[in-house]
Amino acid sequence: MRPLPFLFPHTILTIYCLNGIVSDNHAFPEPTFIGNWIEDGHSFLFFLEPEKAFISTLLEQHTSLELLDTYTCPTSNGRVVQ
């Protein structure tokens, strides 16, 4: 597992919610990729900036995956702001 990047205050995370499992062995874009949270048959891909082209390519290559939603989450002092 690679170390998580330092989050500057007021970083805005982009999170893609996918129906289906994205393997942790997949080649994710560096250095914007933070992590892949898998839960209940869904993958939540976390990035430091939007990665629309990567997600489009991923969906084209893996037709069993479906993009359900995209979230942006502001952070403050390295923590997600509610």
PDB file of C-alpha atoms in Angstrom:
ATOM      1  CA  MET A   1       0.000   0.000   0.000  1.00  0.00           C
ATOM      2  CA  ARG A   2       1.378   3.379  -0.935  1.00  0.00           C
ATOM      3  CA  PRO A   3       1.372   6.248   1.577  1.00  0.00           C
ATOM      4  CA  LEU A   4      -1.476   8.722   1.384  1.00  0.00           C
ATOM      5  CA  PRO A   5      -0.595  12.173   0.054  1.00  0.00           C
ATOM      6  CA  PHE A   6      -0.531  15.183   2.321  1.00  0.00           C
ATOM      7  CA  LEU A   7      -3.800  17.094   2.027  1.00  0.00           C
ATOM      8  CA  PHE A   8      -3.321  20.829   2.050  1.00  0.00           C
ATOM      9  CA  PRO A   9      -5.961  22.867   3.861  1.00  0.00           C
ATOM     10  CA  HIS A  10      -8.960  23.453   1.603  1.00  0.00           C
ATOM     11  CA  THR A  11      -8.122  20.635  -0.824  1.00  0.00           C
ATOM     12  CA  ILE A  12     -11.199  19.559  -2.789  1.00  0.00           C
ATOM     13  CA  LEU A  13     -11.449  15.793  -3.229  1.00  0.00           C
ATOM     14  CA  THR A  14     -13.247  14.224  -6.181  1.00  0.00           C
ATOM     15  CA  ILE A  15     -14.914  10.888  -5.461  1.00  0.00           C
ATOM     16  CA  TYR A  16     -16.423   8.608  -8.103  1.00  0.00           C
ATOM     17  CA  CYS A  17     -18.979   6.012  -6.961  1.00  0.00           C
ATOM     18  CA  LEU A  18     -19.041   2.993  -9.275  1.00  0.00           C
ATOM     19  CA  ASN A  19     -21.356   0.004  -9.236  1.00  0.00           C
ATOM     20  CA  GLY A  20     -18.896  -2.886  -9.445  1.00  0.00           C
ATOM     21  CA  ILE A  21     -15.435  -3.661  -8.144  1.00  0.00           C
ATOM     22  CA  VAL A  22     -12.340  -1.910  -9.482  1.00  0.00           C
ATOM     23  CA  SER A  23      -9.243  -3.988  -8.726  1.00  0.00           C
ATOM     24  CA  ASP A  24      -6.567  -2.387  -6.570  1.00  0.00           C
ATOM     25  CA  ASN A  25      -4.105  -3.732  -9.155  1.00  0.00           C
ATOM     26  CA  HIS A  26      -5.475  -1.343 -11.777  1.00  0.00           C
ATOM     27  CA  ALA A  27      -3.122   1.386 -13.063  1.00  0.00           C
ATOM     28  CA  PHE A  28      -4.496   4.575 -11.509  1.00  0.00           C
ATOM     29  CA  PRO A  29      -3.319   8.058 -12.531  1.00  0.00           C
ATOM     30  CA  GLU A  30      -0.463   9.351 -10.426  1.00  0.00           C
ATOM     31  CA  PRO A  31      -0.179  11.586  -8.480  1.00  0.00           C
ATOM     32  CA  THR A  32      -3.907  12.442  -8.240  1.00  0.00           C
ATOM     33  CA  PHE A  33      -5.157   9.011  -7.110  1.00  0.00           C
ATOM     34  CA  ILE A  34      -5.639   8.684  -3.345  1.00  0.00           C
ATOM     35  CA  GLY A  35      -7.411   5.383  -2.892  1.00  0.00           C
ATOM     36  CA  ASN A  36     -10.125   2.854  -3.700  1.00  0.00           C
ATOM     37  CA  TRP A  37     -12.706   2.065  -1.033  1.00  0.00           C
ATOM     38  CA  ILE A  38     -14.700  -1.090  -1.842  1.00  0.00           C
ATOM     39  CA  GLU A  39     -17.978  -1.660  -0.039  1.00  0.00           C
ATOM     40  CA  ASP A  40     -21.128  -3.690  -0.803  1.00  0.00           C
ATOM     41  CA  GLY A  41     -20.194  -4.274  -4.445  1.00  0.00           C
ATOM     42  CA  HIS A  42     -19.302  -0.627  -5.061  1.00  0.00           C
ATOM     43  CA  SER A  43     -15.959   1.086  -5.619  1.00  0.00           C
ATOM     44  CA  PHE A  44     -15.372   4.613  -4.395  1.00  0.00           C
ATOM     45  CA  LEU A  45     -12.371   6.106  -6.204  1.00  0.00           C
ATOM     46  CA  PHE A  46     -10.767   9.112  -4.481  1.00  0.00           C
ATOM     47  CA  PHE A  47      -8.728  11.712  -6.389  1.00  0.00           C
ATOM     48  CA  LEU A  48      -7.092  15.062  -5.637  1.00  0.00           C
ATOM     49  CA  GLU A  49      -8.676  16.510  -8.777  1.00  0.00           C
ATOM     50  CA  PRO A  50     -11.319  15.467 -11.328  1.00  0.00           C
ATOM     51  CA  GLU A  51     -10.255  12.538 -13.532  1.00  0.00           C
ATOM     52  CA  LYS A  52     -13.107  12.454 -16.083  1.00  0.00           C
ATOM     53  CA  ALA A  53     -10.954  11.070 -18.911  1.00  0.00           C
ATOM     54  CA  PHE A  54      -9.620   8.262 -16.705  1.00  0.00           C
ATOM     55  CA  ILE A  55     -13.129   7.319 -15.536  1.00  0.00           C
ATOM     56  CA  SER A  56     -14.457   7.367 -19.124  1.00  0.00           C
ATOM     57  CA  THR A  57     -11.652   5.054 -20.266  1.00  0.00           C
ATOM     58  CA  LEU A  58     -12.167   2.780 -17.255  1.00  0.00           C
ATOM     59  CA  LEU A  59     -15.889   2.443 -18.060  1.00  0.00           C
ATOM     60  CA  GLU A  60     -15.153   1.734 -21.743  1.00  0.00           C
ATOM     61  CA  GLN A  61     -12.637  -0.987 -20.831  1.00  0.00           C
ATOM     62  CA  HIS A  62     -14.802  -2.558 -18.112  1.00  0.00           C
ATOM     63  CA  THR A  63     -18.394  -2.565 -19.354  1.00  0.00           C
ATOM     64  CA  SER A  64     -19.604  -4.285 -16.165  1.00  0.00           C
ATOM     65  CA  LEU A  65     -18.835  -1.080 -14.223  1.00  0.00           C
ATOM     66  CA  GLU A  66     -21.385   1.728 -13.976  1.00  0.00           C
ATOM     67  CA  LEU A  67     -20.766   5.283 -12.781  1.00  0.00           C
ATOM     68  CA  LEU A  68     -23.459   6.038 -10.203  1.00  0.00           C
ATOM     69  CA  ASP A  69     -22.370   9.430  -8.922  1.00  0.00           C
ATOM     70  CA  THR A  70     -19.546  11.929  -8.595  1.00  0.00           C
ATOM     71  CA  TYR A  71     -18.937  13.858  -5.393  1.00  0.00           C
ATOM     72  CA  THR A  72     -16.693  16.756  -4.499  1.00  0.00           C
ATOM     73  CA  CYS A  73     -15.713  17.116  -0.857  1.00  0.00           C
ATOM     74  CA  PRO A  74     -13.876  20.131   0.501  1.00  0.00           C
ATOM     75  CA  THR A  75     -11.326  19.506   3.236  1.00  0.00           C
ATOM     76  CA  SER A  76     -10.051  21.741   5.989  1.00  0.00           C
ATOM     77  CA  ASN A  77      -6.780  20.975   7.768  1.00  0.00           C
ATOM     78  CA  GLY A  78      -6.673  17.562   6.121  1.00  0.00           C
ATOM     79  CA  ARG A  79     -10.190  16.528   7.199  1.00  0.00           C
ATOM     80  CA  VAL A  80     -13.359  16.292   5.132  1.00  0.00           C
ATOM     81  CA  VAL A  81     -15.752  19.160   5.840  1.00  0.00           C
ATOM     82  CA  GLN A  82     -19.324  18.022   6.494  1.00  0.00           C
TER      83      GLN A  82
END
